[in-house]
Amino acid sequence: MNAASNPQDRWLDNLLSEPPAALPDAGFTARVMTRIRLRRLFRPLILGGLGLLGAFVAMRFASLEAMAALLPTEKIAQVIDALPTINILPAPDAIPSLPAIDAVDFASPAALMMVAAMFLTWLIQEAA
Amino acid sequence: MDELESNLIARVILDDDHKAFGELVSMHQSSIRGFLLRLTRGDAALADDLAQDTFLRAYLKIGTYQGTGRFFSWLARIAYRNFLQHIRKKRPEELAGDPPEGITPGFERASNAKMDVERAFRLLSDNERTAITLCYSYGMSHGEASEVTGMPLGTVKSHIARGRAKLQVELRHWQDEMPAAEMRKKEMAS
């Protein structure tokens, strides 16, 4: 700053140059850090939510496959015959069996609890 | 920038160290909140909201801090942009309203002259208030203030000159009285 030429100007310069009064923290830093932690949690929550949605859809498909297995084959054949020109459904006995998927019961409570526990553990790790 | 501050910044950038960032917030919260309190003409609640946003954005963008210049100047630039975004969202009639009358924390204990200075600051334009605060209260050079605000160097100097002239008019009664009182003190001391 240019040096003031008279006492009044110097007085004003000195007054303006005094630093503002210090403001007590009063929890301000804690509030900022809480907002940062919440923001870090937001992203994995979105990803986790999408993952749960995908798992839910997969479970529903597994249920549908189980229901389809209960239908009598002659009923399925009637449906297939009703679509003479466009045959998008293979014959039921042509559907390959996947032992790995057949062995997993997606709707069991134990499986759901395991998935939920893994998700919560991951969330806690992300938030830490 | 002192060694402690540069160590903290490095820990945040390299290790995403939350504790280190918390210490940086603690070190600079008073200055940034004081700066925003001046910009918002004493609105403590608004200044605190803007200050929280400032530190949140600083955390998200700390990887862009290149270490040139003071860390406070980098924070002040973010704070100033937050303030500009806020006033751009406001309607003109809201901006033209009277400044808040409530007592702002930290100012209660100030001397009468300083309280009058704070009241006089509220009469300046946003740009004048910003330029004088950065260069006088926070000791920035005109160049630093120009970088923080994005205003050209000549514009910063103009705002300082105009703002200072307005403050001289508003504080004339103090200016007439205080230098004489100081002279008397010196005479008595000698």
mmCIF file of C-alpha atoms in Angstrom:
data_model
loop_
_atom_site.group_PDB
_atom_site.id
_atom_site.type_symbol
_atom_site.label_atom_id
_atom_site.label_comp_id
_atom_site.label_asym_id
_atom_site.label_seq_id
_atom_site.Cartn_x
_atom_site.Cartn_y
_atom_site.Cartn_z
ATOM 1 C CA MET A 1 0.000 0.000 0.000
ATOM 2 C CA ASN A 2 1.227 3.518 -0.633
ATOM 3 C CA ALA A 3 2.304 5.337 2.519
ATOM 4 C CA ALA A 4 -0.372 7.775 3.639
ATOM 5 C CA SER A 5 0.709 11.404 3.593
ATOM 6 C CA ASN A 6 -1.211 12.819 6.542
ATOM 7 C CA PRO A 7 -2.122 11.618 10.050
ATOM 8 C CA GLN A 8 -5.782 11.055 9.181
ATOM 9 C CA ASP A 9 -4.871 8.868 6.220
ATOM 10 C CA ARG A 10 -2.338 6.946 8.299
ATOM 11 C CA TRP A 11 -4.911 6.452 11.025
ATOM 12 C CA LEU A 12 -7.427 5.083 8.509
ATOM 13 C CA ASP A 13 -4.790 2.814 6.952
ATOM 14 C CA ASN A 14 -3.834 1.485 10.386
ATOM 15 C CA LEU A 15 -7.438 0.899 11.294
ATOM 16 C CA LEU A 16 -8.183 -0.918 8.038
ATOM 17 C CA SER A 17 -5.027 -2.983 8.380
ATOM 18 C CA GLU A 18 -6.023 -4.454 11.701
ATOM 19 C CA PRO A 19 -6.978 -8.097 11.155
ATOM 20 C CA PRO A 20 -10.636 -8.976 11.740
ATOM 21 C CA ALA A 21 -11.543 -10.291 15.177
ATOM 22 C CA ALA A 22 -10.822 -14.015 15.522
ATOM 23 C CA LEU A 23 -14.003 -16.084 15.340
ATOM 24 C CA PRO A 24 -14.339 -19.016 17.753
ATOM 25 C CA ASP A 25 -14.625 -22.399 16.054
ATOM 26 C CA ALA A 26 -17.813 -23.299 17.987
ATOM 27 C CA GLY A 27 -18.171 -26.630 16.168
ATOM 28 C CA PHE A 28 -17.604 -25.219 12.691
ATOM 29 C CA THR A 29 -14.766 -27.627 11.854
ATOM 30 C CA ALA A 30 -16.841 -30.581 13.076
ATOM 31 C CA ARG A 31 -19.760 -29.546 10.845
ATOM 32 C CA VAL A 32 -17.479 -29.293 7.808
ATOM 33 C CA MET A 33 -15.958 -32.732 8.437
ATOM 34 C CA THR A 34 -19.439 -34.252 8.908
ATOM 35 C CA ARG A 35 -20.500 -32.870 5.517
ATOM 36 C CA ILE A 36 -17.379 -34.343 3.937
ATOM 37 C CA ARG A 37 -18.040 -37.767 5.495
ATOM 38 C CA LEU A 38 -21.664 -37.717 4.318
ATOM 39 C CA ARG A 39 -20.565 -36.832 0.820
ATOM 40 C CA ARG A 40 -18.077 -39.721 0.827
ATOM 41 C CA LEU A 41 -20.905 -42.033 1.904
ATOM 42 C CA PHE A 42 -23.282 -40.804 -0.787
ATOM 43 C CA ARG A 43 -21.385 -42.349 -3.697
ATOM 44 C CA PRO A 44 -21.054 -45.877 -2.285
ATOM 45 C CA LEU A 45 -24.715 -45.695 -1.172
ATOM 46 C CA ILE A 46 -25.781 -45.080 -4.768
ATOM 47 C CA LEU A 47 -23.555 -47.909 -6.028
ATOM 48 C CA GLY A 48 -24.716 -50.188 -3.240
ATOM 49 C CA GLY A 49 -28.332 -49.390 -3.994
ATOM 50 C CA LEU A 50 -27.836 -50.276 -7.646
ATOM 51 C CA GLY A 51 -26.144 -53.505 -6.614
ATOM 52 C CA LEU A 52 -29.047 -54.441 -4.348
ATOM 53 C CA LEU A 53 -31.478 -53.644 -7.126
ATOM 54 C CA GLY A 54 -29.541 -55.929 -9.461
ATOM 55 C CA ALA A 55 -29.534 -58.699 -6.862
ATOM 56 C CA PHE A 56 -33.275 -58.293 -6.396
ATOM 57 C CA VAL A 57 -33.919 -58.535 -10.136
ATOM 58 C CA ALA A 58 -31.705 -61.629 -10.341
ATOM 59 C CA MET A 59 -33.706 -63.218 -7.507
ATOM 60 C CA ARG A 60 -36.952 -62.490 -9.273
ATOM 61 C CA PHE A 61 -35.667 -64.120 -12.467
ATOM 62 C CA ALA A 62 -34.623 -67.169 -10.442
ATOM 63 C CA SER A 63 -38.173 -67.346 -9.070
ATOM 64 C CA LEU A 64 -39.632 -67.094 -12.553
ATOM 65 C CA GLU A 65 -37.400 -69.911 -13.743
ATOM 66 C CA ALA A 66 -38.557 -72.008 -10.799
ATOM 67 C CA MET A 67 -42.189 -71.235 -11.641
ATOM 68 C CA ALA A 68 -41.648 -72.089 -15.280
ATOM 69 C CA ALA A 69 -40.315 -75.496 -14.239
ATOM 70 C CA LEU A 70 -43.644 -76.188 -12.504
ATOM 71 C CA LEU A 71 -45.703 -75.632 -15.669
ATOM 72 C CA PRO A 72 -46.690 -78.846 -17.477
ATOM 73 C CA THR A 73 -44.731 -79.342 -20.678
ATOM 74 C CA GLU A 74 -47.888 -79.701 -22.789
ATOM 75 C CA LYS A 75 -48.923 -76.180 -21.755
ATOM 76 C CA ILE A 76 -45.581 -74.789 -22.859
ATOM 77 C CA ALA A 77 -45.848 -76.723 -26.131
ATOM 78 C CA GLN A 78 -49.281 -75.142 -26.744
ATOM 79 C CA VAL A 79 -47.753 -71.689 -26.283
ATOM 80 C CA ILE A 80 -44.944 -72.522 -28.646
ATOM 81 C CA ASP A 81 -47.332 -73.925 -31.265
ATOM 82 C CA ALA A 82 -49.397 -70.744 -31.051
ATOM 83 C CA LEU A 83 -46.435 -68.849 -32.439
ATOM 84 C CA PRO A 84 -45.862 -70.645 -35.745
ATOM 85 C CA THR A 85 -43.781 -68.042 -37.526
ATOM 86 C CA ILE A 86 -41.708 -66.666 -34.682
ATOM 87 C CA ASN A 87 -40.367 -69.278 -32.351
ATOM 88 C CA ILE A 88 -38.365 -67.477 -29.702
ATOM 89 C CA LEU A 89 -38.828 -70.018 -26.961
ATOM 90 C CA PRO A 90 -36.796 -73.196 -27.067
ATOM 91 C CA ALA A 91 -38.455 -76.454 -26.034
ATOM 92 C CA PRO A 92 -38.414 -76.857 -22.266
ATOM 93 C CA ASP A 93 -36.139 -79.883 -22.321
ATOM 94 C CA ALA A 94 -33.702 -77.954 -24.478
ATOM 95 C CA ILE A 95 -33.090 -75.393 -21.744
ATOM 96 C CA PRO A 96 -29.643 -76.220 -20.388
ATOM 97 C CA SER A 97 -29.324 -76.889 -16.719
ATOM 98 C CA LEU A 98 -26.710 -74.941 -14.805
ATOM 99 C CA PRO A 99 -25.888 -76.902 -11.664
ATOM 100 C CA ALA A 100 -24.088 -73.972 -10.047
ATOM 101 C CA ILE A 101 -27.131 -71.741 -10.310
ATOM 102 C CA ASP A 102 -29.533 -74.564 -9.459
ATOM 103 C CA ALA A 103 -27.584 -75.211 -6.257
ATOM 104 C CA VAL A 104 -28.020 -71.657 -4.973
ATOM 105 C CA ASP A 105 -31.314 -70.753 -3.415
ATOM 106 C CA PHE A 106 -31.428 -67.011 -3.987
ATOM 107 C CA ALA A 107 -34.545 -66.554 -1.934
ATOM 108 C CA SER A 108 -33.181 -68.162 1.242
ATOM 109 C CA PRO A 109 -32.964 -65.892 4.279
ATOM 110 C CA ALA A 110 -29.382 -66.982 4.987
ATOM 111 C CA ALA A 111 -28.193 -65.842 1.572
ATOM 112 C CA LEU A 112 -29.948 -62.493 1.938
ATOM 113 C CA MET A 113 -28.446 -61.914 5.372
ATOM 114 C CA MET A 114 -24.973 -62.749 4.082
ATOM 115 C CA VAL A 115 -25.321 -60.256 1.228
ATOM 116 C CA ALA A 116 -26.647 -57.584 3.607
ATOM 117 C CA ALA A 117 -23.760 -58.156 6.071
ATOM 118 C CA MET A 118 -21.172 -57.899 3.297
ATOM 119 C CA PHE A 119 -22.767 -54.692 2.040
ATOM 120 C CA LEU A 120 -22.823 -53.105 5.500
ATOM 121 C CA THR A 121 -19.195 -54.059 6.114
ATOM 122 C CA TRP A 122 -18.180 -52.456 2.839
ATOM 123 C CA LEU A 123 -20.180 -49.297 3.653
ATOM 124 C CA ILE A 124 -18.486 -48.973 7.049
ATOM 125 C CA GLN A 125 -15.061 -49.385 5.450
ATOM 126 C CA GLU A 126 -15.841 -46.733 2.854
ATOM 127 C CA ALA A 127 -17.092 -44.317 5.465
ATOM 128 C CA ALA A 128 -14.067 -44.763 7.751
ATOM 129 C CA MET B 1 3.401 -21.281 3.536
ATOM 130 C CA ASP B 2 4.880 -22.824 6.673
ATOM 131 C CA GLU B 3 6.115 -26.365 6.931
ATOM 132 C CA LEU B 4 3.225 -27.599 9.077
ATOM 133 C CA GLU B 5 0.677 -26.355 6.563
ATOM 134 C CA SER B 6 2.508 -27.846 3.579
ATOM 135 C CA ASN B 7 2.789 -31.197 5.395
ATOM 136 C CA LEU B 8 -0.934 -31.204 6.101
ATOM 137 C CA ILE B 9 -1.758 -30.377 2.482
ATOM 138 C CA ALA B 10 0.539 -33.132 1.230
ATOM 139 C CA ARG B 11 -1.136 -35.665 3.550
ATOM 140 C CA VAL B 12 -4.566 -34.700 2.243
ATOM 141 C CA ILE B 13 -3.534 -34.895 -1.407
ATOM 142 C CA LEU B 14 -1.503 -38.111 -1.166
ATOM 143 C CA ASP B 15 -3.359 -40.092 1.517
ATOM 144 C CA ASP B 16 -6.806 -38.449 1.609
ATOM 145 C CA ASP B 17 -6.054 -37.856 5.301
ATOM 146 C CA HIS B 18 -9.243 -36.510 6.894
ATOM 147 C CA LYS B 19 -7.566 -35.531 10.144
ATOM 148 C CA ALA B 20 -5.038 -33.445 8.239
ATOM 149 C CA PHE B 21 -7.822 -31.664 6.372
ATOM 150 C CA GLY B 22 -9.639 -31.078 9.656
ATOM 151 C CA GLU B 23 -6.530 -29.339 10.989
ATOM 152 C CA LEU B 24 -6.368 -27.163 7.872
ATOM 153 C CA VAL B 25 -10.004 -26.192 8.386
ATOM 154 C CA SER B 26 -9.297 -25.364 11.993
ATOM 155 C CA MET B 27 -6.309 -23.198 10.997
ATOM 156 C CA HIS B 28 -8.179 -21.163 8.398
ATOM 157 C CA GLN B 29 -11.814 -21.170 9.523
ATOM 158 C CA SER B 30 -11.586 -17.854 11.349
ATOM 159 C CA SER B 31 -10.000 -16.023 8.425
ATOM 160 C CA ILE B 32 -12.354 -17.422 5.789
ATOM 161 C CA ARG B 33 -15.444 -16.893 7.929
ATOM 162 C CA GLY B 34 -14.269 -13.350 8.742
ATOM 163 C CA PHE B 35 -13.728 -12.648 5.052
ATOM 164 C CA LEU B 36 -17.187 -13.933 4.149
ATOM 165 C CA LEU B 37 -18.719 -12.087 7.089
ATOM 166 C CA ARG B 38 -17.343 -8.869 5.613
ATOM 167 C CA LEU B 39 -18.579 -9.752 2.109
ATOM 168 C CA THR B 40 -22.076 -10.610 3.351
ATOM 169 C CA ARG B 41 -22.256 -7.341 5.322
ATOM 170 C CA GLY B 42 -22.371 -9.069 8.674
ATOM 171 C CA ASP B 43 -24.813 -11.915 7.924
ATOM 172 C CA ALA B 44 -23.241 -14.549 10.203
ATOM 173 C CA ALA B 45 -25.530 -17.444 9.214
ATOM 174 C CA LEU B 46 -24.974 -16.872 5.497
ATOM 175 C CA ALA B 47 -21.238 -16.406 5.987
ATOM 176 C CA ASP B 48 -21.008 -19.710 7.849
ATOM 177 C CA ASP B 49 -22.989 -21.537 5.138
ATOM 178 C CA LEU B 50 -20.744 -20.128 2.434
ATOM 179 C CA ALA B 51 -17.668 -20.965 4.511
ATOM 180 C CA GLN B 52 -18.790 -24.597 4.874
ATOM 181 C CA ASP B 53 -19.307 -24.802 1.099
ATOM 182 C CA THR B 54 -15.869 -23.265 0.634
ATOM 183 C CA PHE B 55 -14.100 -25.916 2.670
ATOM 184 C CA LEU B 56 -16.142 -28.713 1.090
ATOM 185 C CA ARG B 57 -15.123 -27.544 -2.378
ATOM 186 C CA ALA B 58 -11.544 -27.093 -1.201
ATOM 187 C CA TYR B 59 -11.505 -30.740 -0.058
ATOM 188 C CA LEU B 60 -12.874 -31.940 -3.391
ATOM 189 C CA LYS B 61 -10.471 -29.782 -5.433
ATOM 190 C CA ILE B 62 -7.368 -29.888 -3.263
ATOM 191 C CA GLY B 63 -5.597 -31.911 -5.925
ATOM 192 C CA THR B 64 -5.605 -28.782 -8.078
ATOM 193 C CA TYR B 65 -3.695 -26.695 -5.513
ATOM 194 C CA GLN B 66 -0.252 -26.239 -7.018
ATOM 195 C CA GLY B 67 1.534 -24.733 -4.021
ATOM 196 C CA THR B 68 2.135 -21.369 -5.679
ATOM 197 C CA GLY B 69 1.012 -18.575 -3.397
ATOM 198 C CA ARG B 70 -0.522 -18.803 0.007
ATOM 199 C CA PHE B 71 -3.022 -21.564 0.794
ATOM 200 C CA PHE B 72 -5.257 -18.904 2.323
ATOM 201 C CA SER B 73 -5.312 -17.057 -1.019
ATOM 202 C CA TRP B 74 -6.434 -20.266 -2.753
ATOM 203 C CA LEU B 75 -9.196 -20.724 -0.165
ATOM 204 C CA ALA B 76 -10.186 -17.055 -0.457
ATOM 205 C CA ARG B 77 -10.612 -17.473 -4.215
ATOM 206 C CA ILE B 78 -13.014 -20.376 -3.668
ATOM 207 C CA ALA B 79 -14.843 -18.386 -0.981
ATOM 208 C CA TYR B 80 -15.174 -15.354 -3.251
ATOM 209 C CA ARG B 81 -16.593 -17.462 -6.097
ATOM 210 C CA ASN B 82 -19.085 -19.056 -3.712
ATOM 211 C CA PHE B 83 -20.146 -15.579 -2.660
ATOM 212 C CA LEU B 84 -20.561 -14.469 -6.289
ATOM 213 C CA GLN B 85 -22.661 -17.559 -7.074
ATOM 214 C CA HIS B 86 -24.835 -16.773 -4.095
ATOM 215 C CA ILE B 87 -25.494 -13.157 -5.081
ATOM 216 C CA ARG B 88 -26.184 -14.151 -8.693
ATOM 217 C CA LYS B 89 -28.999 -16.380 -7.463
ATOM 218 C CA LYS B 90 -30.527 -13.555 -5.435
ATOM 219 C CA ARG B 91 -33.139 -11.271 -6.938
ATOM 220 C CA PRO B 92 -32.160 -7.580 -7.323
ATOM 221 C CA GLU B 93 -34.683 -6.392 -4.701
ATOM 222 C CA GLU B 94 -33.159 -8.803 -2.170
ATOM 223 C CA LEU B 95 -29.678 -7.466 -2.889
ATOM 224 C CA ALA B 96 -30.803 -3.855 -2.511
ATOM 225 C CA GLY B 97 -32.207 -4.452 0.965
ATOM 226 C CA ASP B 98 -30.728 -3.069 4.160
ATOM 227 C CA PRO B 99 -27.812 -4.992 5.628
ATOM 228 C CA PRO B 100 -28.672 -7.263 8.564
ATOM 229 C CA GLU B 101 -28.881 -5.447 11.869
ATOM 230 C CA GLY B 102 -28.152 -8.374 14.180
ATOM 231 C CA ILE B 103 -25.016 -8.394 16.293
ATOM 232 C CA THR B 104 -22.380 -10.489 14.611
ATOM 233 C CA PRO B 105 -20.169 -12.638 16.801
ATOM 234 C CA GLY B 106 -16.677 -11.301 17.298
ATOM 235 C CA PHE B 107 -17.686 -7.735 16.752
ATOM 236 C CA GLU B 108 -19.315 -7.226 20.123
ATOM 237 C CA ARG B 109 -16.013 -6.719 21.884
ATOM 238 C CA ALA B 110 -14.543 -4.450 19.208
ATOM 239 C CA SER B 111 -13.810 -0.853 19.997
ATOM 240 C CA ASN B 112 -16.318 1.802 18.991
ATOM 241 C CA ALA B 113 -14.094 2.917 16.094
ATOM 242 C CA LYS B 114 -13.847 -0.616 14.737
ATOM 243 C CA MET B 115 -17.600 -1.089 15.015
ATOM 244 C CA ASP B 116 -18.091 2.089 13.032
ATOM 245 C CA VAL B 117 -15.599 0.797 10.447
ATOM 246 C CA GLU B 118 -17.618 -2.415 10.081
ATOM 247 C CA ARG B 119 -20.809 -0.417 9.659
ATOM 248 C CA ALA B 120 -19.099 1.815 7.100
ATOM 249 C CA PHE B 121 -17.894 -1.259 5.186
ATOM 250 C CA ARG B 122 -21.503 -2.309 4.674
ATOM 251 C CA LEU B 123 -22.082 0.860 2.666
ATOM 252 C CA LEU B 124 -19.406 -0.020 0.102
ATOM 253 C CA SER B 125 -20.107 -1.989 -3.064
ATOM 254 C CA ASP B 126 -19.294 -5.710 -3.042
ATOM 255 C CA ASN B 127 -16.185 -5.163 -5.158
ATOM 256 C CA GLU B 128 -14.882 -2.269 -3.034
ATOM 257 C CA ARG B 129 -15.488 -4.197 0.149
ATOM 258 C CA THR B 130 -13.745 -7.273 -1.246
ATOM 259 C CA ALA B 131 -10.700 -5.396 -2.554
ATOM 260 C CA ILE B 132 -10.121 -3.406 0.634
ATOM 261 C CA THR B 133 -10.640 -6.434 2.875
ATOM 262 C CA LEU B 134 -8.180 -8.576 0.953
ATOM 263 C CA CYS B 135 -5.489 -5.896 0.671
ATOM 264 C CA TYR B 136 -5.799 -4.230 4.059
ATOM 265 C CA SER B 137 -7.266 -6.741 6.513
ATOM 266 C CA TYR B 138 -5.508 -9.792 5.065
ATOM 267 C CA GLY B 139 -2.343 -8.104 3.843
ATOM 268 C CA MET B 140 -2.572 -9.234 0.233
ATOM 269 C CA SER B 141 -0.783 -7.398 -2.507
ATOM 270 C CA HIS B 142 -2.822 -5.906 -5.327
ATOM 271 C CA GLY B 143 -1.614 -8.771 -7.525
ATOM 272 C CA GLU B 144 -2.781 -11.429 -5.074
ATOM 273 C CA ALA B 145 -6.152 -9.730 -4.739
ATOM 274 C CA SER B 146 -6.398 -9.625 -8.523
ATOM 275 C CA GLU B 147 -5.797 -13.402 -8.676
ATOM 276 C CA VAL B 148 -8.310 -14.137 -5.936
ATOM 277 C CA THR B 149 -11.094 -12.052 -7.448
ATOM 278 C CA GLY B 150 -10.301 -12.460 -11.134
ATOM 279 C CA MET B 151 -10.463 -8.656 -11.533
ATOM 280 C CA PRO B 152 -7.728 -6.890 -13.510
ATOM 281 C CA LEU B 153 -5.002 -5.245 -11.411
ATOM 282 C CA GLY B 154 -6.097 -1.721 -12.355
ATOM 283 C CA THR B 155 -9.688 -2.522 -11.405
ATOM 284 C CA VAL B 156 -8.587 -3.726 -7.968
ATOM 285 C CA LYS B 157 -6.679 -0.489 -7.407
ATOM 286 C CA SER B 158 -9.672 1.585 -8.529
ATOM 287 C CA HIS B 159 -12.001 -0.226 -6.164
ATOM 288 C CA ILE B 160 -9.568 0.300 -3.297
ATOM 289 C CA ALA B 161 -9.229 4.005 -4.038
ATOM 290 C CA ARG B 162 -13.001 4.540 -4.332
ATOM 291 C CA GLY B 163 -13.788 2.429 -1.288
ATOM 292 C CA ARG B 164 -11.162 4.190 0.780
ATOM 293 C CA ALA B 165 -12.565 7.578 -0.215
ATOM 294 C CA LYS B 166 -16.047 6.517 0.878
ATOM 295 C CA LEU B 167 -14.701 5.230 4.206
ATOM 296 C CA GLN B 168 -12.887 8.506 4.778
ATOM 297 C CA VAL B 169 -16.146 10.385 4.381
ATOM 298 C CA GLU B 170 -18.073 8.000 6.640
ATOM 299 C CA LEU B 171 -15.409 7.962 9.344
ATOM 300 C CA ARG B 172 -14.540 11.662 9.195
ATOM 301 C CA HIS B 173 -15.562 12.278 12.805
ATOM 302 C CA TRP B 174 -13.197 9.575 14.029
ATOM 303 C CA GLN B 175 -10.433 10.810 11.765
ATOM 304 C CA ASP B 176 -10.693 14.320 13.146
ATOM 305 C CA GLU B 177 -10.639 13.122 16.726
ATOM 306 C CA MET B 178 -8.268 10.158 16.891
ATOM 307 C CA PRO B 179 -5.059 11.619 15.446
ATOM 308 C CA ALA B 180 -5.304 14.529 17.879
ATOM 309 C CA ALA B 181 -5.827 12.122 20.775
ATOM 310 C CA GLU B 182 -2.804 10.113 19.676
ATOM 311 C CA MET B 183 -0.723 13.287 19.491
ATOM 312 C CA ARG B 184 -1.723 14.160 23.053
ATOM 313 C CA LYS B 185 -0.740 10.641 24.197
ATOM 314 C CA LYS B 186 2.675 11.017 22.585
ATOM 315 C CA GLU B 187 3.183 14.436 24.171
ATOM 316 C CA MET B 188 2.288 13.098 27.581
ATOM 317 C CA ALA B 189 4.587 10.100 27.130
ATOM 318 C CA SER B 190 7.588 12.198 26.081
#
